[in-house]
């Protein structure tokens, strides 16, 4: 058999997993075709025979010929995880699932159909129209990428059991794990990679959300020990420091003290200047 065509290589998983806490694991889709590398969180609750999954990633889509195991659910149920005593997170699928969507963007939902037949799928009820069947294909960005939007029943939660954190999208939500002092913030913010706001996003609403999250963390007796987990790039980081530093960064962006760069797609020219100059040239009022 030629090198690179072994059964082991053909079953190379599209995901990796490592333990964050006693009950929580970080699953990363490490080589997706969209270059999103989404963070997926799995919280194991043996007493309830349940695993809570936050987001389901890009569905295993990859150009890597060595990756043969592309199902998130199959990975969770069959692939040994060194940080889990060498056992799968849900060996044989013995535990049931609850899936929570941080928001409806494609890189967080394309694996959801694997769970939809027998598991509740929970999303924010803050903006039902945003995730309605007629708007979902566009607002999930599936239409823009030529993707088939997954089909599943979404249970919209409007109670205080989740934190409604609009700004990045109207349907963004966060989870607060009081037992382990962990805040799961989805795509509201993250470090290192560019924070992307779609057309349905709102910076003023985002600032309000960040202020609420800061107050939530500050209200904890050991607030400096609260950790934040995000939808990309950032996991198990000090929540207050990340929230405050990102807020300050956004303040600088909005104040216009920094420059922005405009580039032609594969073109000869680019421009770096204060955004204020562009807005003034367009005749727009500048604060």
mmCIF file of C-alpha atoms in Angstrom:
data_model
loop_
_atom_site.group_PDB
_atom_site.id
_atom_site.type_symbol
_atom_site.label_atom_id
_atom_site.label_comp_id
_atom_site.label_asym_id
_atom_site.label_seq_id
_atom_site.Cartn_x
_atom_site.Cartn_y
_atom_site.Cartn_z
ATOM 1 C CA UNK A 1 0.000 0.000 0.000
ATOM 2 C CA UNK A 2 1.386 3.400 -0.964
ATOM 3 C CA UNK A 3 2.399 5.909 1.640
ATOM 4 C CA UNK A 4 -0.500 8.152 2.658
ATOM 5 C CA UNK A 5 -3.214 5.672 1.658
ATOM 6 C CA UNK A 6 -3.325 3.562 4.831
ATOM 7 C CA UNK A 7 -6.634 2.944 6.569
ATOM 8 C CA UNK A 8 -5.322 4.980 9.503
ATOM 9 C CA UNK A 9 -4.753 8.021 7.283
ATOM 10 C CA UNK A 10 -8.128 7.626 5.595
ATOM 11 C CA UNK A 11 -9.747 7.783 9.028
ATOM 12 C CA UNK A 12 -7.803 10.842 10.179
ATOM 13 C CA UNK A 13 -10.373 12.957 12.064
ATOM 14 C CA UNK A 14 -11.272 16.476 11.031
ATOM 15 C CA UNK A 15 -11.284 17.316 14.751
ATOM 16 C CA UNK A 16 -8.978 17.330 17.740
ATOM 17 C CA UNK A 17 -10.000 17.489 21.398
ATOM 18 C CA UNK A 18 -8.341 18.475 24.647
ATOM 19 C CA UNK A 19 -9.550 18.902 28.202
ATOM 20 C CA UNK A 20 -10.142 22.423 29.510
ATOM 21 C CA UNK A 21 -11.593 21.516 32.919
ATOM 22 C CA UNK A 22 -12.742 18.449 34.779
ATOM 23 C CA UNK A 23 -15.958 18.352 32.726
ATOM 24 C CA UNK A 24 -15.319 20.441 29.615
ATOM 25 C CA UNK A 25 -13.420 19.702 26.416
ATOM 26 C CA UNK A 26 -12.398 21.959 23.537
ATOM 27 C CA UNK A 27 -12.939 20.404 20.107
ATOM 28 C CA UNK A 28 -11.263 22.154 17.164
ATOM 29 C CA UNK A 29 -12.065 21.614 13.498
ATOM 30 C CA UNK A 30 -8.498 22.072 12.414
ATOM 31 C CA UNK A 31 -8.417 22.059 8.592
ATOM 32 C CA UNK A 32 -11.781 23.215 7.230
ATOM 33 C CA UNK A 33 -12.074 24.579 3.687
ATOM 34 C CA UNK A 34 -13.268 27.955 4.986
ATOM 35 C CA UNK A 35 -10.177 28.488 7.158
ATOM 36 C CA UNK A 36 -12.438 29.189 10.134
ATOM 37 C CA UNK A 37 -11.013 26.538 12.513
ATOM 38 C CA UNK A 38 -14.102 26.833 14.741
ATOM 39 C CA UNK A 39 -13.995 26.091 18.461
ATOM 40 C CA UNK A 40 -16.622 23.605 19.635
ATOM 41 C CA UNK A 41 -17.192 22.952 23.335
ATOM 42 C CA UNK A 42 -18.382 19.712 24.922
ATOM 43 C CA UNK A 43 -19.437 19.695 28.571
ATOM 44 C CA UNK A 44 -19.910 16.188 29.955
ATOM 45 C CA UNK A 45 -22.551 15.796 32.674
ATOM 46 C CA UNK A 46 -22.438 12.107 33.688
ATOM 47 C CA UNK A 47 -25.059 12.520 36.435
ATOM 48 C CA UNK A 48 -27.582 13.509 33.746
ATOM 49 C CA UNK A 49 -26.115 11.131 31.152
ATOM 50 C CA UNK A 50 -25.835 14.139 28.865
ATOM 51 C CA UNK A 51 -23.237 16.022 26.857
ATOM 52 C CA UNK A 52 -23.885 19.697 26.128
ATOM 53 C CA UNK A 53 -22.389 20.670 22.775
ATOM 54 C CA UNK A 54 -21.902 24.365 22.010
ATOM 55 C CA UNK A 55 -21.781 24.842 18.227
ATOM 56 C CA UNK A 56 -21.117 22.125 15.647
ATOM 57 C CA UNK A 57 -18.545 23.644 13.316
ATOM 58 C CA UNK A 58 -18.214 23.496 9.544
ATOM 59 C CA UNK A 59 -19.434 19.943 9.040
ATOM 60 C CA UNK A 60 -16.021 18.420 8.383
ATOM 61 C CA UNK A 61 -15.604 20.002 4.945
ATOM 62 C CA UNK A 62 -11.912 19.844 3.979
ATOM 63 C CA UNK A 63 -9.579 19.615 0.982
ATOM 64 C CA UNK A 64 -7.197 17.399 2.968
ATOM 65 C CA UNK A 65 -7.210 13.916 1.360
ATOM 66 C CA UNK A 66 -5.940 12.346 4.564
ATOM 67 C CA UNK A 67 -9.006 13.376 6.555
ATOM 68 C CA UNK A 68 -11.559 10.592 6.358
ATOM 69 C CA UNK A 69 -13.613 11.054 9.525
ATOM 70 C CA UNK A 70 -15.639 14.218 8.956
ATOM 71 C CA UNK A 71 -18.611 13.721 11.288
ATOM 72 C CA UNK A 72 -18.445 15.589 14.588
ATOM 73 C CA UNK A 73 -20.826 13.117 16.222
ATOM 74 C CA UNK A 74 -18.814 10.134 15.011
ATOM 75 C CA UNK A 75 -15.663 11.778 16.349
ATOM 76 C CA UNK A 76 -17.245 12.298 19.765
ATOM 77 C CA UNK A 77 -18.509 8.716 19.918
ATOM 78 C CA UNK A 78 -15.600 6.769 18.410
ATOM 79 C CA UNK A 79 -12.269 8.593 18.569
ATOM 80 C CA UNK A 80 -10.026 8.105 21.597
ATOM 81 C CA UNK A 81 -9.070 11.367 23.309
ATOM 82 C CA UNK A 82 -5.775 11.254 25.265
ATOM 83 C CA UNK A 83 -7.075 13.813 27.793
ATOM 84 C CA UNK A 84 -10.099 11.562 28.445
ATOM 85 C CA UNK A 85 -8.109 8.554 29.612
ATOM 86 C CA UNK A 86 -7.766 7.451 26.009
ATOM 87 C CA UNK A 87 -11.525 7.023 25.540
ATOM 88 C CA UNK A 88 -14.028 8.791 23.264
ATOM 89 C CA UNK A 89 -15.951 11.637 24.884
ATOM 90 C CA UNK A 90 -19.235 9.736 24.457
ATOM 91 C CA UNK A 91 -18.167 6.186 23.724
ATOM 92 C CA UNK A 92 -20.813 4.363 21.729
ATOM 93 C CA UNK A 93 -23.210 7.294 22.035
ATOM 94 C CA UNK A 94 -24.386 6.164 25.469
ATOM 95 C CA UNK A 95 -25.111 9.695 26.648
ATOM 96 C CA UNK A 96 -27.711 11.967 25.055
ATOM 97 C CA UNK A 97 -26.943 15.392 23.604
ATOM 98 C CA UNK A 98 -28.139 18.946 24.040
ATOM 99 C CA UNK A 99 -26.830 21.281 21.343
ATOM 100 C CA UNK A 100 -26.618 25.043 21.861
ATOM 101 C CA UNK A 101 -25.961 27.395 18.945
ATOM 102 C CA UNK A 102 -24.026 30.522 19.872
ATOM 103 C CA UNK A 103 -25.461 32.008 16.651
ATOM 104 C CA UNK A 104 -26.544 30.895 13.194
ATOM 105 C CA UNK A 105 -23.444 31.526 11.065
ATOM 106 C CA UNK A 106 -22.459 28.612 8.843
ATOM 107 C CA UNK A 107 -19.184 27.837 10.627
ATOM 108 C CA UNK A 108 -21.119 27.118 13.822
ATOM 109 C CA UNK A 109 -24.048 25.092 12.423
ATOM 110 C CA UNK A 110 -22.981 22.911 9.493
ATOM 111 C CA UNK A 111 -22.624 19.841 11.707
ATOM 112 C CA UNK A 112 -25.986 20.243 13.410
ATOM 113 C CA UNK A 113 -27.996 17.789 11.315
ATOM 114 C CA UNK A 114 -25.980 14.938 12.838
ATOM 115 C CA UNK A 115 -27.724 15.662 16.153
ATOM 116 C CA UNK A 116 -31.093 17.027 15.016
ATOM 117 C CA UNK A 117 -32.987 13.743 14.771
ATOM 118 C CA UNK A 118 -32.709 12.873 18.468
ATOM 119 C CA UNK A 119 -31.397 15.958 20.286
ATOM 120 C CA UNK A 120 -32.784 19.395 21.158
ATOM 121 C CA UNK A 121 -31.100 22.262 19.279
ATOM 122 C CA UNK A 122 -31.267 25.484 21.267
ATOM 123 C CA UNK A 123 -30.825 29.035 20.012
ATOM 124 C CA UNK A 124 -31.486 32.569 21.154
ATOM 125 C CA UNK A 125 -35.061 33.826 20.947
ATOM 126 C CA UNK A 126 -33.889 37.439 21.070
ATOM 127 C CA UNK A 127 -34.575 37.965 17.350
ATOM 128 C CA UNK A 128 -36.862 35.211 15.994
ATOM 129 C CA UNK A 129 -37.171 36.826 12.560
ATOM 130 C CA UNK A 130 -33.399 36.674 12.064
ATOM 131 C CA UNK A 131 -33.422 32.864 12.221
ATOM 132 C CA UNK A 132 -36.856 32.303 10.669
ATOM 133 C CA UNK A 133 -36.943 29.732 7.823
ATOM 134 C CA UNK A 134 -37.272 32.424 5.163
ATOM 135 C CA UNK A 135 -34.289 34.444 6.476
ATOM 136 C CA UNK A 136 -32.064 31.665 7.782
ATOM 137 C CA UNK A 137 -30.307 30.702 4.498
ATOM 138 C CA UNK A 138 -29.163 34.295 3.972
ATOM 139 C CA UNK A 139 -28.422 35.218 7.587
ATOM 140 C CA UNK A 140 -26.436 32.031 8.155
ATOM 141 C CA UNK A 141 -24.278 33.139 5.171
ATOM 142 C CA UNK A 142 -24.980 29.789 3.503
ATOM 143 C CA UNK A 143 -26.493 31.527 0.473
ATOM 144 C CA UNK A 144 -23.456 33.734 0.007
ATOM 145 C CA UNK A 145 -21.169 30.693 -0.032
ATOM 146 C CA UNK A 146 -23.400 28.531 -2.198
ATOM 147 C CA UNK A 147 -24.030 26.104 0.654
ATOM 148 C CA UNK A 148 -27.179 24.155 1.431
ATOM 149 C CA UNK A 149 -28.485 25.495 4.710
ATOM 150 C CA UNK A 150 -28.967 22.646 7.199
ATOM 151 C CA UNK A 151 -32.541 21.660 7.982
ATOM 152 C CA UNK A 152 -33.452 21.175 11.626
ATOM 153 C CA UNK A 153 -35.874 22.298 14.298
ATOM 154 C CA UNK A 154 -34.519 25.127 16.423
ATOM 155 C CA UNK A 155 -35.864 25.691 19.934
ATOM 156 C CA UNK A 156 -35.725 29.414 20.700
ATOM 157 C CA UNK A 157 -34.964 30.234 24.324
ATOM 158 C CA UNK A 158 -36.054 33.566 25.765
ATOM 159 C CA UNK A 159 -35.602 32.847 29.470
ATOM 160 C CA UNK A 160 -32.666 33.733 31.708
ATOM 161 C CA UNK A 161 -31.191 30.266 31.229
ATOM 162 C CA UNK A 162 -29.023 31.765 28.488
ATOM 163 C CA UNK A 163 -27.433 35.179 28.053
ATOM 164 C CA UNK A 164 -28.675 37.076 25.029
ATOM 165 C CA UNK A 165 -25.629 38.854 23.633
ATOM 166 C CA UNK A 166 -26.550 40.569 20.339
ATOM 167 C CA UNK A 167 -24.065 42.714 18.494
ATOM 168 C CA UNK A 168 -22.098 40.322 16.297
ATOM 169 C CA UNK A 169 -25.483 39.016 15.153
ATOM 170 C CA UNK A 170 -28.990 39.622 16.550
ATOM 171 C CA UNK A 171 -29.262 35.945 17.580
ATOM 172 C CA UNK A 172 -25.916 35.700 19.409
ATOM 173 C CA UNK A 173 -26.038 34.073 22.820
ATOM 174 C CA UNK A 174 -23.563 33.179 25.551
ATOM 175 C CA UNK A 175 -23.554 30.563 28.287
ATOM 176 C CA UNK A 176 -22.472 31.090 31.876
ATOM 177 C CA UNK A 177 -21.207 28.035 33.757
ATOM 178 C CA UNK A 178 -21.431 29.086 37.405
ATOM 179 C CA UNK A 179 -19.937 25.826 38.701
ATOM 180 C CA UNK A 180 -16.712 26.130 36.762
ATOM 181 C CA UNK A 181 -16.718 29.940 36.449
ATOM 182 C CA UNK A 182 -16.603 29.804 32.655
ATOM 183 C CA UNK A 183 -18.160 32.210 30.166
ATOM 184 C CA UNK A 184 -18.836 30.904 26.648
ATOM 185 C CA UNK A 185 -19.047 33.945 24.381
ATOM 186 C CA UNK A 186 -19.358 32.577 20.829
ATOM 187 C CA UNK A 187 -18.232 35.115 18.214
ATOM 188 C CA UNK A 188 -18.934 38.185 20.334
ATOM 189 C CA UNK A 189 -15.168 38.568 20.603
ATOM 190 C CA UNK A 190 -11.941 36.613 20.379
ATOM 191 C CA UNK A 191 -8.222 37.287 20.186
ATOM 192 C CA UNK A 192 -5.604 37.045 17.415
ATOM 193 C CA UNK A 193 -7.996 36.485 14.477
ATOM 194 C CA UNK A 194 -9.994 39.381 12.977
ATOM 195 C CA UNK A 195 -13.389 39.849 14.645
ATOM 196 C CA UNK A 196 -15.841 39.856 11.744
ATOM 197 C CA UNK A 197 -19.138 41.714 11.846
ATOM 198 C CA UNK A 198 -21.713 40.827 9.161
ATOM 199 C CA UNK A 199 -24.196 43.328 7.740
ATOM 200 C CA UNK A 200 -26.680 42.368 10.474
ATOM 201 C CA UNK A 201 -24.220 43.295 13.213
ATOM 202 C CA UNK A 202 -24.264 46.421 15.366
ATOM 203 C CA UNK A 203 -21.349 47.999 17.191
ATOM 204 C CA UNK A 204 -23.527 50.078 19.568
ATOM 205 C CA UNK A 205 -25.414 46.927 20.559
ATOM 206 C CA UNK A 206 -22.086 45.084 20.870
ATOM 207 C CA UNK A 207 -20.791 47.669 23.362
ATOM 208 C CA UNK A 208 -23.921 47.196 25.471
ATOM 209 C CA UNK A 209 -23.427 43.423 25.413
ATOM 210 C CA UNK A 210 -19.774 43.704 26.432
ATOM 211 C CA UNK A 211 -20.706 45.994 29.324
ATOM 212 C CA UNK A 212 -23.268 43.432 30.527
ATOM 213 C CA UNK A 213 -20.711 40.621 30.344
ATOM 214 C CA UNK A 214 -18.140 42.689 32.230
ATOM 215 C CA UNK A 215 -20.685 43.374 34.972
ATOM 216 C CA UNK A 216 -21.577 39.677 35.135
ATOM 217 C CA UNK A 217 -17.956 38.702 35.633
ATOM 218 C CA UNK A 218 -17.242 41.537 38.090
ATOM 219 C CA UNK A 219 -20.169 40.364 40.236
ATOM 220 C CA UNK A 220 -18.440 37.036 40.907
ATOM 221 C CA UNK A 221 -16.576 36.806 44.247
ATOM 222 C CA UNK A 222 -13.464 35.540 42.450
ATOM 223 C CA UNK A 223 -13.911 37.516 39.250
ATOM 224 C CA UNK A 224 -10.223 37.436 38.340
ATOM 225 C CA UNK A 225 -10.421 33.646 38.080
ATOM 226 C CA UNK A 226 -13.362 33.593 35.662
ATOM 227 C CA UNK A 227 -12.293 32.218 32.261
ATOM 228 C CA UNK A 228 -13.729 32.989 28.823
ATOM 229 C CA UNK A 229 -14.150 30.583 25.888
ATOM 230 C CA UNK A 230 -14.899 31.959 22.430
ATOM 231 C CA UNK A 231 -15.977 30.675 19.027
ATOM 232 C CA UNK A 232 -12.513 31.007 17.529
ATOM 233 C CA UNK A 233 -8.916 31.329 18.681
ATOM 234 C CA UNK A 234 -9.556 32.023 22.392
ATOM 235 C CA UNK A 235 -10.170 29.438 25.113
ATOM 236 C CA UNK A 236 -9.524 29.355 28.851
ATOM 237 C CA UNK A 237 -8.371 32.962 29.055
ATOM 238 C CA UNK A 238 -9.033 35.485 31.875
ATOM 239 C CA UNK A 239 -12.477 36.840 31.083
ATOM 240 C CA UNK A 240 -12.209 40.317 32.579
ATOM 241 C CA UNK A 241 -8.890 41.044 30.905
ATOM 242 C CA UNK A 242 -10.097 39.857 27.496
ATOM 243 C CA UNK A 243 -13.425 41.707 27.720
ATOM 244 C CA UNK A 244 -11.907 44.985 28.917
ATOM 245 C CA UNK A 245 -9.011 44.935 26.462
ATOM 246 C CA UNK A 246 -11.248 44.143 23.504
ATOM 247 C CA UNK A 247 -13.669 46.890 24.513
ATOM 248 C CA UNK A 248 -10.817 49.402 24.575
ATOM 249 C CA UNK A 249 -9.699 48.222 21.149
ATOM 250 C CA UNK A 250 -13.201 48.774 19.772
ATOM 251 C CA UNK A 251 -13.332 52.237 21.369
ATOM 252 C CA UNK A 252 -10.177 53.138 19.443
ATOM 253 C CA UNK A 253 -11.687 51.814 16.223
ATOM 254 C CA UNK A 254 -14.896 53.807 16.630
ATOM 255 C CA UNK A 255 -13.095 56.982 17.671
ATOM 256 C CA UNK A 256 -11.256 57.018 14.361
ATOM 257 C CA UNK A 257 -7.830 57.292 15.944
ATOM 258 C CA UNK A 258 -6.641 54.329 13.880
ATOM 259 C CA UNK A 259 -6.307 53.970 10.149
ATOM 260 C CA UNK A 260 -8.091 51.500 7.895
ATOM 261 C CA UNK A 261 -6.731 49.772 4.804
ATOM 262 C CA UNK A 262 -8.551 49.375 1.503
ATOM 263 C CA UNK A 263 -7.263 46.924 -1.118
ATOM 264 C CA UNK A 264 -8.285 45.951 -4.605
ATOM 265 C CA UNK A 265 -8.843 42.241 -4.949
ATOM 266 C CA UNK A 266 -5.643 41.156 -6.710
ATOM 267 C CA UNK A 267 -5.271 44.743 -7.872
ATOM 268 C CA UNK A 268 -2.357 47.162 -8.072
ATOM 269 C CA UNK A 269 -3.523 49.764 -5.600
ATOM 270 C CA UNK A 270 -4.299 49.989 -1.903
ATOM 271 C CA UNK A 271 -4.976 52.827 0.548
ATOM 272 C CA UNK A 272 -4.283 53.331 4.239
ATOM 273 C CA UNK A 273 -5.859 56.366 5.856
ATOM 274 C CA UNK A 274 -8.104 57.440 8.743
ATOM 275 C CA UNK A 275 -11.617 56.199 7.977
ATOM 276 C CA UNK A 276 -12.811 59.738 8.705
ATOM 277 C CA UNK A 277 -11.306 60.917 5.381
ATOM 278 C CA UNK A 278 -13.278 58.335 3.411
ATOM 279 C CA UNK A 279 -16.514 59.167 5.189
ATOM 280 C CA UNK A 280 -15.981 62.898 4.619
ATOM 281 C CA UNK A 281 -15.357 62.273 0.928
ATOM 282 C CA UNK A 282 -18.646 60.371 0.732
ATOM 283 C CA UNK A 283 -20.406 63.312 2.326
ATOM 284 C CA UNK A 284 -21.228 61.430 5.512
ATOM 285 C CA UNK A 285 -21.309 63.143 8.882
ATOM 286 C CA UNK A 286 -18.362 62.312 11.087
ATOM 287 C CA UNK A 287 -18.701 62.490 14.868
#
